Tab-separated table of C-alpha atoms in Angstrom:
chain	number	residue	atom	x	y	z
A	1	UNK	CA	0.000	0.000	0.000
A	2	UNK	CA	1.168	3.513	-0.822
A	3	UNK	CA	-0.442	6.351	1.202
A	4	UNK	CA	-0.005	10.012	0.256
A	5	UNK	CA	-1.044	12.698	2.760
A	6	UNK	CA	-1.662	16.331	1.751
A	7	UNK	CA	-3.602	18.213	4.998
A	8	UNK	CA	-4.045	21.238	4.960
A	9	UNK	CA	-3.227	23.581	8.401
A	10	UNK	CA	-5.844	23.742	11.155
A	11	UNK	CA	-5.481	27.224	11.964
A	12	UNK	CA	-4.604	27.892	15.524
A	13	UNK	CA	-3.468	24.061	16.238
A	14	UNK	CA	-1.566	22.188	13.391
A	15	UNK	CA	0.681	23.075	10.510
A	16	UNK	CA	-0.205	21.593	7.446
A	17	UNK	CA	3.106	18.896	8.194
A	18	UNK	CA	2.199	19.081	11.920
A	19	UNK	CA	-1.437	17.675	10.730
A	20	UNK	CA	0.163	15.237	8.001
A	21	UNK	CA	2.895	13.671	10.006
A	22	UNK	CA	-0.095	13.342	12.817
A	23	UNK	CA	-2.115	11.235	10.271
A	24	UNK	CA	1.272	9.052	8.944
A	25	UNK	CA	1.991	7.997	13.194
A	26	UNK	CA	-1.551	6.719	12.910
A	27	UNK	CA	-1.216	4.486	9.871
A	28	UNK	CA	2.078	3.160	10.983
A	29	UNK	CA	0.272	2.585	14.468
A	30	UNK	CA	-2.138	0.667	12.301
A	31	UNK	CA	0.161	-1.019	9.996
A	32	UNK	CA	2.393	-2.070	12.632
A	33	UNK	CA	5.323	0.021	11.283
A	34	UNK	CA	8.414	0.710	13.541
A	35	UNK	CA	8.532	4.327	13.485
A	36	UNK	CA	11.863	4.179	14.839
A	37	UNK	CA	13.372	1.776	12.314
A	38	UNK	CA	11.311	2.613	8.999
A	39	UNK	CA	11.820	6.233	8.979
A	40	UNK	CA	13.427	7.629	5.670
A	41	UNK	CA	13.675	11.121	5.826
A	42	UNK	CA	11.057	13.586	7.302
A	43	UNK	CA	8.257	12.884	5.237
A	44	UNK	CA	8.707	9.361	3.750
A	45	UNK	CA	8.402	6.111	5.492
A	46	UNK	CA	8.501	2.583	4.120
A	47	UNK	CA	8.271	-0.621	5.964
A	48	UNK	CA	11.291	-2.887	5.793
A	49	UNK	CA	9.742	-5.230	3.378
A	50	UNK	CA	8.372	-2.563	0.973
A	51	UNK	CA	4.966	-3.288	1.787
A	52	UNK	CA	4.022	0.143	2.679
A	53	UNK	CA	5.681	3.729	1.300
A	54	UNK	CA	3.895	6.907	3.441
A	55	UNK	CA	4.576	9.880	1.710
A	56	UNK	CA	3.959	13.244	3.734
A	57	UNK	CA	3.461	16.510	1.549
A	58	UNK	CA	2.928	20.432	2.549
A	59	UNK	CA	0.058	21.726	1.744
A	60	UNK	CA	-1.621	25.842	1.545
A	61	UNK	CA	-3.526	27.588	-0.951
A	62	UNK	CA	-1.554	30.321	-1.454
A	63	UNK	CA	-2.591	32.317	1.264
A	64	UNK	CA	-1.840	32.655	4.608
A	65	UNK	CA	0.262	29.896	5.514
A	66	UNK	CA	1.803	28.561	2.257
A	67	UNK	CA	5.406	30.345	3.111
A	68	UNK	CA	5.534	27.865	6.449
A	69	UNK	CA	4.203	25.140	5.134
A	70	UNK	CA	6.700	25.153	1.845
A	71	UNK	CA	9.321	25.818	4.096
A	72	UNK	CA	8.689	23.183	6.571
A	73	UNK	CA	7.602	20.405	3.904
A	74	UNK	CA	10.278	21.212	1.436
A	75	UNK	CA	13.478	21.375	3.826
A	76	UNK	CA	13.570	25.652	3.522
A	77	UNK	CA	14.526	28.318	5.781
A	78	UNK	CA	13.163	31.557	6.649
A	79	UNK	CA	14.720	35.158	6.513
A	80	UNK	CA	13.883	38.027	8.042
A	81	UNK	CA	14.794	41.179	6.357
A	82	UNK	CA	13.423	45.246	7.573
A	83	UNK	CA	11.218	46.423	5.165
A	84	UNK	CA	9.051	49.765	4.266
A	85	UNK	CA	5.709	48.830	5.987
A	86	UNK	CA	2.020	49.746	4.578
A	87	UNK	CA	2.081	53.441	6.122
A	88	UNK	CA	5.681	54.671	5.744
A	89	UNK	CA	7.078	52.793	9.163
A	90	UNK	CA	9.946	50.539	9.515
A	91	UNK	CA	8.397	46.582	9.992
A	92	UNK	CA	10.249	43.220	9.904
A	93	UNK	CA	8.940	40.680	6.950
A	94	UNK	CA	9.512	36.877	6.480
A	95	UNK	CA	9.801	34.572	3.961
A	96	UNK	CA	11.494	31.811	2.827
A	97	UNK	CA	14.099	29.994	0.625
A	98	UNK	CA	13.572	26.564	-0.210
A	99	UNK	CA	16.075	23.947	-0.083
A	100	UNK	CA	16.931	24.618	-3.779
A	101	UNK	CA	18.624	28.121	-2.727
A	102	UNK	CA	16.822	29.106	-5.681
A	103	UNK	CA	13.250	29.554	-4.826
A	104	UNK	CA	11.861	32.541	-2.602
A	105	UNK	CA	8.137	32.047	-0.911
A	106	UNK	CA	6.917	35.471	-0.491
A	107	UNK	CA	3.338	36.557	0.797
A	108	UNK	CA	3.181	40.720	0.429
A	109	UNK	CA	1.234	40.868	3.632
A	110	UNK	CA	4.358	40.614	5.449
A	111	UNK	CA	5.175	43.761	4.164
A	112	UNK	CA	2.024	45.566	3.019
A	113	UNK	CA	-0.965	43.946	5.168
A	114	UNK	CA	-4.003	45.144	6.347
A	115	UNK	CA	-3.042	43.624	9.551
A	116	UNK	CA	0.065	45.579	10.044
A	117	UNK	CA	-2.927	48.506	10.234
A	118	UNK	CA	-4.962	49.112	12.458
A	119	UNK	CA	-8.750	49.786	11.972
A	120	UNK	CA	-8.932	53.128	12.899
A	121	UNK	CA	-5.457	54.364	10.642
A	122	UNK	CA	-5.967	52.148	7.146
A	123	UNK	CA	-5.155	55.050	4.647
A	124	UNK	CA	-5.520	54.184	1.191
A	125	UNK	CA	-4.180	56.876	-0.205
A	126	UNK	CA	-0.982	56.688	1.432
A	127	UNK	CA	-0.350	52.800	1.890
A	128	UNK	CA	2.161	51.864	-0.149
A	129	UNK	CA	3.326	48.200	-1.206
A	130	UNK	CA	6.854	49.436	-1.237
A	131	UNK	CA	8.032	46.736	0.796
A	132	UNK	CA	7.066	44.120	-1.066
A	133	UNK	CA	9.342	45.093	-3.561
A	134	UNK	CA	12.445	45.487	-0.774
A	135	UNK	CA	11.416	41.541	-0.237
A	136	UNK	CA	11.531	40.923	-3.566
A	137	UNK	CA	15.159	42.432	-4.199
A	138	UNK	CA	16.546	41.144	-1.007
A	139	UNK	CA	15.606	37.479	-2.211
A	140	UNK	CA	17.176	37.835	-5.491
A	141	UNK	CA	20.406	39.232	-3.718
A	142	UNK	CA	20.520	35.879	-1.881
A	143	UNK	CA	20.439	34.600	-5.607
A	144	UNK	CA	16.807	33.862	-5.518
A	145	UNK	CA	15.634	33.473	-9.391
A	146	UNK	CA	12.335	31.251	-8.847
A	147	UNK	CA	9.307	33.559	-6.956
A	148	UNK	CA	6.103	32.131	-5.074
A	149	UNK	CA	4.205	35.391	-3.811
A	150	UNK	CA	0.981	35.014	-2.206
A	151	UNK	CA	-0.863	38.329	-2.545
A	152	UNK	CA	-3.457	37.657	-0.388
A	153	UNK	CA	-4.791	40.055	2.724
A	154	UNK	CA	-3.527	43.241	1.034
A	155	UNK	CA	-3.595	47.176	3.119
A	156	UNK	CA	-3.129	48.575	-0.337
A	157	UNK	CA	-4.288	50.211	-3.385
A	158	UNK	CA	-1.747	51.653	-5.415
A	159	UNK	CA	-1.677	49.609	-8.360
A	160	UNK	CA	1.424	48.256	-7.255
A	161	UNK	CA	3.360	51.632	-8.237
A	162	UNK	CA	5.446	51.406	-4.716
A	163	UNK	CA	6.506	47.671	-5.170
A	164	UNK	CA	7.684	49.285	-8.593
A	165	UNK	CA	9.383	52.278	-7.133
A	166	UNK	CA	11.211	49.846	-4.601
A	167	UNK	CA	12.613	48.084	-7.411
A	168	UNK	CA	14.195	51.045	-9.152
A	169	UNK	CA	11.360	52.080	-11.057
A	170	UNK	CA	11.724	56.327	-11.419
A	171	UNK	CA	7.865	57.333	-11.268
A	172	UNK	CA	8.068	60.782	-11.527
A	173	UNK	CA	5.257	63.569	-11.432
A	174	UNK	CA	5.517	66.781	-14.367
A	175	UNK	CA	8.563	68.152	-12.551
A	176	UNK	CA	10.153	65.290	-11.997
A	177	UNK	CA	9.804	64.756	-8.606
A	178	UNK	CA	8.851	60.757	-7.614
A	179	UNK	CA	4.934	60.465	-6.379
A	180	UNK	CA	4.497	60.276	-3.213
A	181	UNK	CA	3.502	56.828	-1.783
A	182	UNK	CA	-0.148	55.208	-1.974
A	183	UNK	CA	-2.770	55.948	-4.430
A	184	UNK	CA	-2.815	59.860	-3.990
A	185	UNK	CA	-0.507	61.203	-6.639
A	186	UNK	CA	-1.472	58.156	-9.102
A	187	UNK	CA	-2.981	60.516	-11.379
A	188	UNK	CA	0.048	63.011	-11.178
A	189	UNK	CA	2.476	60.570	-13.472
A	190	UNK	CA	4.164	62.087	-16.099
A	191	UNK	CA	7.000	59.540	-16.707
A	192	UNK	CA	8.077	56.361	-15.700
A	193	UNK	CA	11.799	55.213	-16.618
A	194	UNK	CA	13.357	51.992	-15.213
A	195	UNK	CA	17.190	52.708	-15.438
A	196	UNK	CA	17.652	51.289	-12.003
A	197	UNK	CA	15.711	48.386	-12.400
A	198	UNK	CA	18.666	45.253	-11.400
A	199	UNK	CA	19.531	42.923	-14.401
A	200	UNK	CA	18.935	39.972	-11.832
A	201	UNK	CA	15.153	40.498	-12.395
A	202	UNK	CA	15.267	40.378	-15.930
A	203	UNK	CA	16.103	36.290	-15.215
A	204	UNK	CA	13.500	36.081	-12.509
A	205	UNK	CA	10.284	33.768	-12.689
A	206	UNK	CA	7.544	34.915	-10.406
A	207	UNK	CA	4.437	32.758	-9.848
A	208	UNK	CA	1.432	35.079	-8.289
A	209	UNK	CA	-0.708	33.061	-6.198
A	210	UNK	CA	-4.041	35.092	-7.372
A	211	UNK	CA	-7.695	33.688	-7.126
A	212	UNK	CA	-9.193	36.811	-7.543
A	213	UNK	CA	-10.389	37.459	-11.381
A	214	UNK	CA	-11.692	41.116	-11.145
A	215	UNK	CA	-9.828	43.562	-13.189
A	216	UNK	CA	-7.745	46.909	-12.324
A	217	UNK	CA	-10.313	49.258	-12.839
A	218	UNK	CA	-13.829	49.763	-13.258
A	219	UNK	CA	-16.869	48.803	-10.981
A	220	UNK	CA	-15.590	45.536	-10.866
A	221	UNK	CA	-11.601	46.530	-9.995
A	222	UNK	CA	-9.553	47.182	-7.093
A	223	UNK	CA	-10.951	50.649	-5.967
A	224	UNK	CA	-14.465	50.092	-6.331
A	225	UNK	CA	-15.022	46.431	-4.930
A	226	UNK	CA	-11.762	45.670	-2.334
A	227	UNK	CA	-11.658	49.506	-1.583
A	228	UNK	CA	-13.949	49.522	0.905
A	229	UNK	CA	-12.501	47.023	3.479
A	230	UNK	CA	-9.025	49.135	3.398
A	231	UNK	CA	-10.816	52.342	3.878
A	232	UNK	CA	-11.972	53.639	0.557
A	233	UNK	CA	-15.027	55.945	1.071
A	234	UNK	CA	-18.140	55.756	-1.000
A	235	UNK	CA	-17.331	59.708	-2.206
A	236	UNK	CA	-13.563	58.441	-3.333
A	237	UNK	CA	-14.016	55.527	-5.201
A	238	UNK	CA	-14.408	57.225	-8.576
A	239	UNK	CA	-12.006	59.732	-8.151
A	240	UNK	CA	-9.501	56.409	-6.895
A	241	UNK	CA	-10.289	54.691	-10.054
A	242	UNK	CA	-9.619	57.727	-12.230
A	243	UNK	CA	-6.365	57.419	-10.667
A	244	UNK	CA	-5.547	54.201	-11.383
A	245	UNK	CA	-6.706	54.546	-14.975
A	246	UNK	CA	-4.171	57.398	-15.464
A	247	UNK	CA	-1.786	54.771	-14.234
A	248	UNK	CA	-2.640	51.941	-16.229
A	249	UNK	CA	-2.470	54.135	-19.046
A	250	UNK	CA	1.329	55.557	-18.629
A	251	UNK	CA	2.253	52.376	-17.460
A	252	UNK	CA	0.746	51.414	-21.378
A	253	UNK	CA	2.555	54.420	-22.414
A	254	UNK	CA	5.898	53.064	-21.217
A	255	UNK	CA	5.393	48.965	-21.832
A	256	UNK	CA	3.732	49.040	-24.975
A	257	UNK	CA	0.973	46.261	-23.290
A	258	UNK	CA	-2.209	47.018	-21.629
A	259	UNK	CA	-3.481	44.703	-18.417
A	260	UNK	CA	-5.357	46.553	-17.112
A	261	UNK	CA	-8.388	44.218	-18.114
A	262	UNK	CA	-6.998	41.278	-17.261
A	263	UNK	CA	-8.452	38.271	-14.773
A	264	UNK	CA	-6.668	39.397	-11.462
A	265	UNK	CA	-4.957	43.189	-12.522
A	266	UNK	CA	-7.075	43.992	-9.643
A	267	UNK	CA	-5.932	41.583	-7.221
A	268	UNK	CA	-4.162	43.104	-4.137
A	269	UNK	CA	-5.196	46.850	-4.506
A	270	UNK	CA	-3.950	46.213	-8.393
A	271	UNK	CA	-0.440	44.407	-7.181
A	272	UNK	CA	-1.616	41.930	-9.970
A	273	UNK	CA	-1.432	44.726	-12.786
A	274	UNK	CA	2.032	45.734	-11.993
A	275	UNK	CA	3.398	42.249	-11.977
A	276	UNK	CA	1.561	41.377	-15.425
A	277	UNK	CA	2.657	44.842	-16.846
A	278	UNK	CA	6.344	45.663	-15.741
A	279	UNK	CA	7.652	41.532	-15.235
A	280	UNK	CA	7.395	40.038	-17.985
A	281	UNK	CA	8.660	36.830	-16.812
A	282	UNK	CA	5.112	36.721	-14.175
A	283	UNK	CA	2.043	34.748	-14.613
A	284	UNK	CA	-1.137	35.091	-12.409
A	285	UNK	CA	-2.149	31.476	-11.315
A	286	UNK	CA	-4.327	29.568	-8.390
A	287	UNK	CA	-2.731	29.004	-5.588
A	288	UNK	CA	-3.302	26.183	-5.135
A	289	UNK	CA	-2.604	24.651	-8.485
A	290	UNK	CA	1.514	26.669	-7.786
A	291	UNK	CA	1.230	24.837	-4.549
A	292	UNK	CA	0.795	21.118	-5.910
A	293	UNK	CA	2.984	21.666	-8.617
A	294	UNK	CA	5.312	23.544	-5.572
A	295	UNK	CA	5.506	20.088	-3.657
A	296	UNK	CA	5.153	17.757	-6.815
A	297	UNK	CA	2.129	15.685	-5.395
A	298	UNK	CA	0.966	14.663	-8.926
A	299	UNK	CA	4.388	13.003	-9.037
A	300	UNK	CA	3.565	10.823	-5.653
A	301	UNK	CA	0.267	10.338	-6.436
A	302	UNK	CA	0.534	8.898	-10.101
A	303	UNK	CA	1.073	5.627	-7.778
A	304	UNK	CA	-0.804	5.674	-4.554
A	305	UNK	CA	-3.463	3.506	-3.257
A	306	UNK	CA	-5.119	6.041	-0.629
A	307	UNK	CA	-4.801	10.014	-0.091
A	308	UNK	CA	-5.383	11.892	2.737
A	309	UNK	CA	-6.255	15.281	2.942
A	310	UNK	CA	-8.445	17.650	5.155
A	311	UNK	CA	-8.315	21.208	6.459
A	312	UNK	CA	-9.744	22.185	9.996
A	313	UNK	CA	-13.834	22.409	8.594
A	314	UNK	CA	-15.517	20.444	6.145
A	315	UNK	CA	-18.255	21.604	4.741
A	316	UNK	CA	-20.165	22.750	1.936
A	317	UNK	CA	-17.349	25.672	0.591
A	318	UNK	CA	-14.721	23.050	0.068
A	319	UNK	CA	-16.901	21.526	-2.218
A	320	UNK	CA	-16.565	24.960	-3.985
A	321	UNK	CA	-13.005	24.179	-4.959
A	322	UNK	CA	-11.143	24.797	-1.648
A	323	UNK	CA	-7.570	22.581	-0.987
A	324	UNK	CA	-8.730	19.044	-0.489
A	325	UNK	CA	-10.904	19.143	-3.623
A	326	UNK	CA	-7.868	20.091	-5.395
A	327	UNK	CA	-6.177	17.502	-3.893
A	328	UNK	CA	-8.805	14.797	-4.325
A	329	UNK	CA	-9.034	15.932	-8.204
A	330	UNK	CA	-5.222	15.541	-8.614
A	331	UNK	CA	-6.273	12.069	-6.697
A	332	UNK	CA	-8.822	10.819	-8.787
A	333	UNK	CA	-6.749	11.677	-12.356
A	334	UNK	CA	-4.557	8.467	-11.357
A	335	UNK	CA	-7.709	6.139	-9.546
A	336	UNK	CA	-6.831	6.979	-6.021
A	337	UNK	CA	-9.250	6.540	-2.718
A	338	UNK	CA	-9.418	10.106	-1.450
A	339	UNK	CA	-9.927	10.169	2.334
A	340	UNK	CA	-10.224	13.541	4.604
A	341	UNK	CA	-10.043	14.001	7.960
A	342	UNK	CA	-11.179	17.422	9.584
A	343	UNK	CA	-11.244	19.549	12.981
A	344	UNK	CA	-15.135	19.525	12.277
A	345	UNK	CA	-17.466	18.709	9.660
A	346	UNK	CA	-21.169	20.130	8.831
A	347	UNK	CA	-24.177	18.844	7.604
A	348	UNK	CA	-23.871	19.839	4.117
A	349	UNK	CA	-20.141	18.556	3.765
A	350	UNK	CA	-21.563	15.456	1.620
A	351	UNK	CA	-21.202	17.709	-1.250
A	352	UNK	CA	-17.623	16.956	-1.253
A	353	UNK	CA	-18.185	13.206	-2.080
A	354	UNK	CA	-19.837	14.358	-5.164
A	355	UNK	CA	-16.556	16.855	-5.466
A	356	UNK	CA	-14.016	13.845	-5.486
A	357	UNK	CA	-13.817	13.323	-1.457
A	358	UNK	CA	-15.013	9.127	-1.144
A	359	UNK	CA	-15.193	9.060	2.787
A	360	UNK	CA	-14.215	12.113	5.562
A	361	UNK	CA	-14.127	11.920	8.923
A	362	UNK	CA	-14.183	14.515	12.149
A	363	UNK	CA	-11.481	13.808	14.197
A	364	UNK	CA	-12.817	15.188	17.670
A	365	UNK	CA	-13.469	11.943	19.642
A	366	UNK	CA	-15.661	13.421	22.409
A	367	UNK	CA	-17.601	16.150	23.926
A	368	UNK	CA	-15.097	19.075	24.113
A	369	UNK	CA	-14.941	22.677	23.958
A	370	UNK	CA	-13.197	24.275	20.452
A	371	UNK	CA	-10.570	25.745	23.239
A	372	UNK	CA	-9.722	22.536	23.937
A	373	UNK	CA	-10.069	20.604	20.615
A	374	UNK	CA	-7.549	23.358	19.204
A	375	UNK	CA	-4.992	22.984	21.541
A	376	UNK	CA	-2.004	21.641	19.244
A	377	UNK	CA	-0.904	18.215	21.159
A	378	UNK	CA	-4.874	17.341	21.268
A	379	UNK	CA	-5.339	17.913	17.926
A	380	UNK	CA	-2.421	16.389	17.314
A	381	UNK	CA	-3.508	13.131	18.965
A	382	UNK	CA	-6.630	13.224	18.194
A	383	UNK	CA	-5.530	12.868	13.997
A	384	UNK	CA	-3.477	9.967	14.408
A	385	UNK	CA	-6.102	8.187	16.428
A	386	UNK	CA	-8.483	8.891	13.937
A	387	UNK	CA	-6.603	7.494	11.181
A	388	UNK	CA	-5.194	4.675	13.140
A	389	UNK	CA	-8.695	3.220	13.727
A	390	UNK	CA	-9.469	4.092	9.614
A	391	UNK	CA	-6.355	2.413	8.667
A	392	UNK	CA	-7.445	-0.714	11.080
A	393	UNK	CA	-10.305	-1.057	9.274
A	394	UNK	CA	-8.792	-1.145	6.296
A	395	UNK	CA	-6.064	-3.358	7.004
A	396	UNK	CA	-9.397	-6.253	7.802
């Protein structure tokens, strides 16, 4: 029997590996493996005789979370570096480098989050995704030429002009001053030049985790629709998005391409147009789709018997397309049995048998407050003796 596991984290208890390497102690519990003989490597045990391969992958949708759970599955390391935060101030940002040396996992709310603001300061016109572009350059001075950026849980609405400016961009207003940060002197641009831009970048690949379709401007882009939630009044949004169509059209001026259309431009207060536009070597995907193809699960699974995956709540949204689905469609390509565990699971979670899932179970054994169900080492526990008594069952 081959087993692949791909959980996903349970927020506020288990990693993504924390969760995985739960459910592999309660197969080899099961299987009557000899965790302290069998063990090859940290994610890959096989019994003696070859009878049984467990094979323990990261998993995150891009989001939140996929920078520790890369780094953690795929042997990485993190780096902190100080960075330009959303409103001007000095913050500290991590990502990682995988254990290729060559591959950065980035997510811009390190730098540039709404929760590096607080409620009663967000600023749109002023917050700036400068630092997103210091994390970018310090990566490729570490000789980073492979990008994963999540751009996810965004503060900012600048069309990306700051992460541009960080990265040697001259955005300059009719006297040739540079704008000032945010979305306020958008409008303003008179010239953009790139004679500072490094060479590195020119031989950089950068993979945008981006599930959000809407475009740059419009009633449908950044300003008018994610706006709001970083502090865009009602009275600014069309004189917002008047400023980001100037943009978009001297940023058309100076690449010769327009993207300002384009499934995603608007992602991240318009982060998505400025990667599209001024990188030509970046490509918009799902983040979830970068992340399997991150942690080459189609590669483990072309062979397995059973899958595991799960997140902390089941229910009728993962059905929609959220991380398990993906992996129980990856799964399914090769004739796998797809099995989830979860933290909970709701009434309407049967949709995700129709969606790929063929059996998923809760793992909370008992009465129990979500306090204590969420404290790691019972969560922990309570995973592998889930799947142990699964796996028993099987093994009948």
């Amino acid at each position: 029997m081959k087993v692949v596991i791909a959980i996903d984290s349970f927020k506020g208890s288990m990693s993504s590996m924390e969760a995985g390497r739960a459910a592999k102690a309660g197969i080899e519990r099961a299987r009557g493996i000899d965790r302290t003989e069998r063990t090859c490597g940290a994610d890959r045990t096989e019994r003696a005789h070859g009878a049984d391969r467990i094979v323990v992958k990261p998993l995150a949708d891009g989001g939140e979370g996929t920078t520790e759970a890369l780094v953690e599955g795929l042997g990485g390391e993190y780096v902190t570096v100080r960075v330009t935060g959303p409103l001007g101030e000095q913050t500290e940002a991590r990502y990682g480098i995988l254990g290729d040396k060559r591959t950065a996992v980035l997510e811009m709310a390190e730098a540039s989050g709404i929760i590096l603001i607080k409620r009663e300061e967000l600023d749109p016109s002023r917050a700036t995704t400068y630092g997103v572009g210091e994390m970018i350059l310090d990566a490729a001075g570490r000789g980073c030429r492979e990008f994963i950026i999540g751009i996810g849980g965004s503060g900012t609405c600048d069309g990306g002009a700051g992460m541009r400016q960080a990265l040697g961009d001259e955005i300059a207003d009719g006297d040739g001053n540079p704008i000032r940060p945010g979305i306020r002197d958008l409008d303003r641009i008179a010239s953009i030049t790139a004679k500072h831009v490094p060479d590195a970048l020119k031989a950089c690949h950068f993979r945008i985790a981006c599930d959000v379709k809407n475009p740059l401007c419009g009633e449908n882009g950044a300003v008018y629709v994610f706006g709001p939630q970083k502090g865009v009044k009602e009275e600014e949004k069309q004189s917002f998005d008047e400023k980001m169509k100037h943009f978009a059209d001297k940023t058309q001026e100076f690449t010769g391409a327009d993207h300002r259309m384009a499934e995603g431009a608007g992602a991240a207060g318009g982060l998505g147009f400025a990667f599209l536009s001024y990188l030509p070597n970046a490509e918009l995907q799902s983040g979830i789709d970068i992340v399997l193809d991150a942690i080459q699960l189609e590669q483990e699974v072309k062979d397995a018997d059973i899958v595991i995956t799960g997140e902390g709540r089941l229910d009728f949204q993962t059905a929609m397309g959220k991380v398990p689905v993906g992996v129980a469609r990856l799964a399914k390509k090769y004739g796998a049995k797809v099995l989830a565990f979860a933290g909970g699971v709701t009434k309407d979670a049967g949709e995700c048998n129709a969606a790929g899932i063929d059996a998923f179970f809760p793992i909370v054994r008992g009465v129990t407050t979500l306090d204590e169900a969420m404290v790691p080492e019972n969560a922990r526990e309570n995973m592998a003796l889930s799947v142990e008594q699964v796996f028993r069952a099987l093994s009948v």
